[in-house]
Tab-separated table of C-alpha atoms in Angstrom:
chain	number	residue	atom	x	y	z
A	1	MET	CA	105.371	89.828	108.352
A	2	VAL	CA	109.176	90.277	108.492
A	3	GLU	CA	110.670	92.306	105.745
A	4	GLY	CA	112.201	90.358	102.948
A	5	MET	CA	110.165	87.272	103.700
A	6	MET	CA	107.490	86.092	101.054
A	7	ALA	CA	103.981	86.359	102.315
A	8	ARG	CA	102.046	83.261	102.509
A	9	ARG	CA	99.016	82.972	100.199
A	10	GLY	CA	96.269	85.451	101.420
A	11	GLU	CA	98.651	86.899	104.155
A	12	ALA	CA	98.922	90.352	102.387
A	13	THR	CA	95.216	90.673	102.073
A	14	ASN	CA	94.870	90.795	105.964
A	15	ASP	CA	98.122	92.694	106.646
A	16	HIS	CA	97.560	96.451	106.175
A	17	SER	CA	101.185	97.535	106.889
A	18	GLY	CA	102.215	99.829	104.215
A	19	HIS	CA	98.767	100.896	103.376
A	20	PRO	CA	98.745	104.823	103.644
A	21	GLY	CA	95.365	104.796	105.560
A	22	PRO	CA	96.722	103.684	108.953
A	23	TYR	CA	99.788	105.926	108.398
A	24	VAL	CA	97.446	108.975	108.004
A	25	ARG	CA	95.528	107.864	111.063
A	26	VAL	CA	98.756	107.787	113.188
A	27	GLN	CA	100.406	110.866	111.693
A	28	VAL	CA	97.381	113.028	111.400
A	29	LEU	CA	94.472	112.096	113.619
A	30	ASP	CA	96.274	110.593	116.464
A	31	LEU	CA	98.921	113.433	116.492
A	32	LEU	CA	96.374	116.125	116.303
A	33	ASN	CA	93.816	114.436	118.367
A	34	LEU	CA	91.163	114.738	115.603
A	35	SER	CA	88.018	112.652	115.093
A	36	VAL	CA	87.484	110.901	111.865
A	37	THR	CA	84.571	113.147	111.456
A	38	ASP	CA	86.620	116.382	111.891
A	39	ALA	CA	89.452	115.025	109.557
A	40	ALA	CA	87.085	114.048	106.978
A	41	GLU	CA	85.534	117.550	106.944
A	42	ALA	CA	89.103	119.070	106.695
A	43	VAL	CA	89.770	116.850	103.668
A	44	GLY	CA	86.388	117.633	102.245
A	45	ILE	CA	84.978	114.039	101.970
A	46	THR	CA	82.433	112.035	103.862
A	47	ARG	CA	83.220	110.469	107.084
A	48	ALA	CA	82.393	106.917	105.743
A	49	ALA	CA	84.683	107.388	102.719
A	50	PHE	CA	87.692	108.802	104.940
A	51	SER	CA	87.047	105.808	107.434
A	52	THR	CA	87.227	103.164	104.768
A	53	PHE	CA	90.529	104.695	103.677
A	54	LEU	CA	91.920	104.901	107.188
A	55	ASN	CA	91.076	101.359	107.937
A	56	ALA	CA	92.726	100.154	104.597
A	57	ARG	CA	89.582	98.977	103.072
A	58	ALA	CA	89.810	101.542	100.155
A	59	SER	CA	92.766	102.481	97.926
A	60	LEU	CA	94.209	106.075	97.881
A	61	SER	CA	93.218	108.097	94.908
A	62	ALA	CA	95.274	110.809	93.641
A	63	ASP	CA	92.608	113.210	94.334
A	64	MET	CA	92.385	112.053	97.935
A	65	ALA	CA	96.217	112.136	98.288
A	66	LEU	CA	96.051	115.778	97.002
A	67	ARG	CA	93.329	116.660	99.511
A	68	ILE	CA	95.169	115.222	102.375
A	69	GLU	CA	98.411	117.151	101.359
A	70	LYS	CA	96.440	120.409	101.123
A	71	ALA	CA	94.803	119.897	104.591
A	72	PHE	CA	97.669	118.231	106.590
A	73	ALA	CA	100.910	118.986	104.571
A	74	ILE	CA	101.763	115.413	104.024
A	75	PRO	CA	103.319	115.160	100.470
A	76	MET	CA	100.895	113.457	98.044
A	77	GLU	CA	103.906	111.777	96.445
A	78	HIS	CA	104.693	110.092	99.606
A	79	LEU	CA	101.163	108.752	100.144
A	80	MET	CA	100.922	107.695	96.537
A	81	HIS	CA	104.249	105.814	96.746
A	82	MET	CA	102.989	104.013	99.979
A	83	GLN	CA	99.817	103.075	97.973
A	84	CYS	CA	101.757	101.846	94.968
A	85	ASP	CA	104.199	99.797	97.181
A	86	PHE	CA	101.090	98.369	98.999
A	87	ASP	CA	99.364	97.477	95.615
A	88	ILE	CA	102.534	95.758	94.383
A	89	ALA	CA	102.787	93.730	97.650
A	90	GLN	CA	99.174	92.659	97.259
A	91	ALA	CA	99.650	91.581	93.758
A	92	ARG	CA	102.864	89.596	94.425
A	93	ALA	CA	100.998	87.803	97.111
A	94	ARG	CA	98.404	86.654	94.701
A	95	ALA	CA	101.022	85.835	91.942
A	96	GLY	CA	100.512	82.076	92.362
A	97	ASP	CA	96.872	82.427	91.551
A	98	ILE	CA	97.567	84.114	88.309
A	99	ASN	CA	98.280	81.673	85.651
A	100	VAL	CA	99.917	83.307	82.757
A	101	ALA	CA	102.839	81.968	80.758
A	102	GLN	CA	105.772	84.113	79.652
A	103	TYR	CA	105.433	84.986	75.864
A	104	LEU	CA	108.077	83.572	73.736
A	105	PRO	CA	108.056	84.882	70.126
A	106	GLY	CA	108.394	82.427	67.208
A	107	PRO	CA	111.106	82.742	64.780
A	108	ILE	CA	111.670	86.113	63.041
A	109	LEU	CA	110.651	85.675	59.516
A	110	PRO	CA	112.504	87.929	56.761
A	111	ASN	CA	110.787	91.195	55.821
A	112	ARG	CA	108.531	91.223	58.910
A	113	PRO	CA	108.828	93.819	61.680
A	114	ARG	CA	110.133	92.505	64.878
A	115	LEU	CA	108.312	92.881	68.097
A	116	PHE	CA	107.960	96.672	68.973
A	117	GLU	CA	109.253	97.631	65.670
A	118	GLY	CA	107.109	99.405	62.992
A	119	ALA	CA	107.355	98.345	59.282
A	120	GLY	CA	109.502	101.495	58.577
A	121	ASP	CA	112.063	100.293	61.176
A	122	GLN	CA	113.170	97.204	59.089
A	123	LYS	CA	116.868	96.814	58.451
């Protein structure tokens, strides 16, 4: 998908670009010539769980990001930002399937708190 273009419905689900799993595969396993088994052992998780993450079939948890940081010196903040950006793109791609109307408040009545104001905040 070209950057800046909207994804067609369902496209982001099949597009794993931006997911931190493939990034870790390239930056760690490929560069260090590590097997999935050896990398999973270094991170301290099962091979199956690490493989699922590397293949973008599981989201990155903060715990796994910290483990990857400790084992391979990739800052967990970088990995978590990648996961967040990926999740946002996935949600935006499904926006048309989510039917929620914008909330519009009714008229403000005298002596009633406004939205996000407590009773003590009245003017």
